[in-house]
Coordinates of C-alpha atoms in Angstrom, one line a residue:
M1 CA -0.1 0.0 0.0
L2 CA 1.1 3.5 -0.9
E3 CA -0.9 6.6 -0.2
V4 CA 0.1 10.3 -0.4
R5 CA -2.4 12.9 0.0
V6 CA -1.9 16.7 0.0
T7 CA -4.8 18.3 1.9
S8 CA -6.1 21.4 3.7
D9 CA -7.9 19.2 6.2
Q10 CA -7.3 18.4 9.5
F11 CA -6.4 14.4 10.1
D12 CA -5.9 12.1 13.0
P13 CA -2.6 10.2 12.6
G14 CA -3.8 7.6 14.9
L15 CA -6.6 6.7 12.8
E16 CA -5.0 7.2 9.5
S17 CA -2.4 4.5 10.4
K18 CA -5.0 1.8 11.3
G19 CA -5.5 0.1 8.1
M20 CA -1.5 -0.2 7.6
V21 CA -0.9 -3.3 9.7
N22 CA -1.4 -6.7 8.2
P23 CA -0.2 -10.3 9.6
S24 CA 3.2 -9.8 8.0
T25 CA 3.8 -6.5 9.9
G26 CA 6.3 -6.6 12.6
A27 CA 6.7 -2.6 12.9
L28 CA 4.8 0.6 12.2
V29 CA 6.6 3.9 12.5
V30 CA 4.5 6.8 12.7
F31 CA 5.8 10.4 12.6
Q32 CA 3.6 13.4 13.2
G33 CA 4.9 16.9 12.4
I34 CA 3.3 19.6 14.5
V35 CA 3.7 23.5 13.8
R36 CA 5.8 24.8 16.5
D37 CA 6.1 28.5 17.8
D38 CA 10.2 28.9 18.3
G39 CA 9.8 32.5 19.0
G40 CA 6.6 32.8 20.8
D41 CA 4.9 35.3 18.5
L42 CA 3.7 32.9 15.7
L43 CA 0.3 33.6 14.7
A44 CA 0.1 31.1 11.8
L45 CA 2.3 29.1 9.5
E46 CA 1.0 29.4 5.8
L47 CA 2.0 26.5 3.4
E48 CA 1.6 27.1 -0.4
H49 CA 2.3 24.5 -3.0
Y50 CA 1.5 23.5 -6.9
P51 CA -0.6 20.7 -6.8
A52 CA 0.2 18.9 -9.9
M53 CA 3.9 19.1 -8.6
T54 CA 3.6 18.4 -4.9
K55 CA 2.0 15.1 -4.9
K56 CA 4.0 13.7 -7.7
A57 CA 7.3 14.8 -5.9
I58 CA 6.2 13.0 -2.7
T59 CA 5.2 9.9 -4.4
T60 CA 8.5 9.8 -6.1
F61 CA 10.2 9.9 -2.5
C62 CA 8.0 6.9 -1.5
E63 CA 9.0 5.0 -4.5
T64 CA 12.5 5.4 -3.8
A65 CA 11.9 4.5 0.0
K66 CA 10.0 1.1 -1.3
Q67 CA 13.1 0.3 -3.4
R68 CA 15.7 0.8 -0.6
W69 CA 14.0 -0.7 2.3
S70 CA 11.3 -3.8 2.6
L71 CA 8.1 -2.1 3.3
T72 CA 4.5 -3.2 3.5
S73 CA 3.1 0.0 3.4
I74 CA 3.9 3.8 3.2
K75 CA 1.5 6.6 4.1
V76 CA 2.5 10.4 3.8
I77 CA -0.4 13.0 4.7
H78 CA 0.9 16.8 4.2
R79 CA -1.2 19.7 4.9
Y80 CA -1.2 23.1 3.2
G81 CA -3.2 26.6 3.8
R82 CA -2.9 28.4 7.2
L83 CA -2.0 26.6 10.2
A84 CA -1.7 27.5 14.0
A85 CA 1.0 26.5 16.3
G86 CA 0.1 23.2 17.8
E87 CA -1.8 22.0 14.7
T88 CA -0.5 18.6 12.9
I89 CA 1.0 19.8 9.8
M90 CA 2.0 16.3 8.4
M91 CA 2.5 12.6 9.1
V92 CA 4.8 9.7 7.6
A93 CA 3.9 6.1 8.3
T94 CA 5.9 3.5 7.4
A95 CA 5.1 -0.4 8.0
S96 CA 7.6 -3.3 7.4
A97 CA 8.1 -6.9 9.0
H98 CA 11.0 -5.4 10.8
R99 CA 11.5 -2.3 12.8
R100 CA 14.8 -1.1 11.1
D101 CA 13.1 -0.9 7.8
A102 CA 10.4 0.9 9.1
F103 CA 12.5 3.5 11.2
E104 CA 15.0 4.2 8.5
A105 CA 12.5 4.6 5.7
A106 CA 10.6 7.2 7.9
D107 CA 13.5 9.0 8.6
F108 CA 14.7 9.2 5.1
L109 CA 11.1 10.6 3.7
M110 CA 11.0 13.0 6.7
D111 CA 14.7 14.5 5.4
Y112 CA 13.2 14.6 1.7
L113 CA 10.1 16.0 2.8
K114 CA 11.8 18.6 4.8
S115 CA 14.2 19.7 2.0
R116 CA 12.8 18.7 -1.4
A117 CA 8.9 18.6 -1.2
P118 CA 7.8 21.6 -3.2
F119 CA 5.9 23.8 -0.3
W120 CA 6.5 27.3 0.3
K121 CA 6.2 28.3 3.7
K122 CA 5.4 31.7 5.2
E123 CA 5.1 32.7 9.1
H124 CA 2.8 35.2 10.2
R125 CA 4.2 36.8 13.4
T126 CA 3.1 39.6 15.5
S127 CA 6.3 41.4 14.1
G128 CA 5.4 40.7 10.5
T129 CA 5.5 38.0 7.8
I130 CA 8.4 36.3 6.5
W131 CA 9.1 33.3 4.0
V132 CA 10.9 30.5 5.6
S133 CA 14.2 30.0 4.2
A134 CA 15.8 26.5 4.0
K135 CA 18.2 25.3 6.5
S136 CA 21.6 24.0 6.1
Q137 CA 20.8 21.2 8.7
D138 CA 18.1 20.0 6.4
E139 CA 20.7 19.8 3.5
D140 CA 23.2 18.0 5.9
D141 CA 20.4 15.5 6.9
L142 CA 19.6 14.8 3.5
R143 CA 23.3 14.0 2.4
R144 CA 23.2 11.0 4.7
W145 CA 21.0 9.0 1.9
A146 CA 23.2 9.7 -1.0

């Protein structure tokens, strides 16, 4: 099973991961990303994307993960639109017969989503609005998988 969803709707990661387990599943890793307010003045995080490009790119990352690790299922859900601090922004779930494959595939997918998924992020703060720049740490994390 491979499912990629890009949505403005809220979702429940627990419910979303329920159908991912079958008798051959020995591990399910679910990562839930949450909008955080580092500076204490975040009003909202706004994500924009180009629909035809975004889902295709994320699906490509997932296909690469399926080739590198033995996975029984992958689910990635990523939100766009205006989100408040504390809201779930995304989830990555990977299932496998063995924990190492599930953990590594989820970590790989997170690194690719963080640095290569075509989303544009804007922070609305009490001090003004700024576009979020790429971080060098995200690129460093991505190099682990080359």
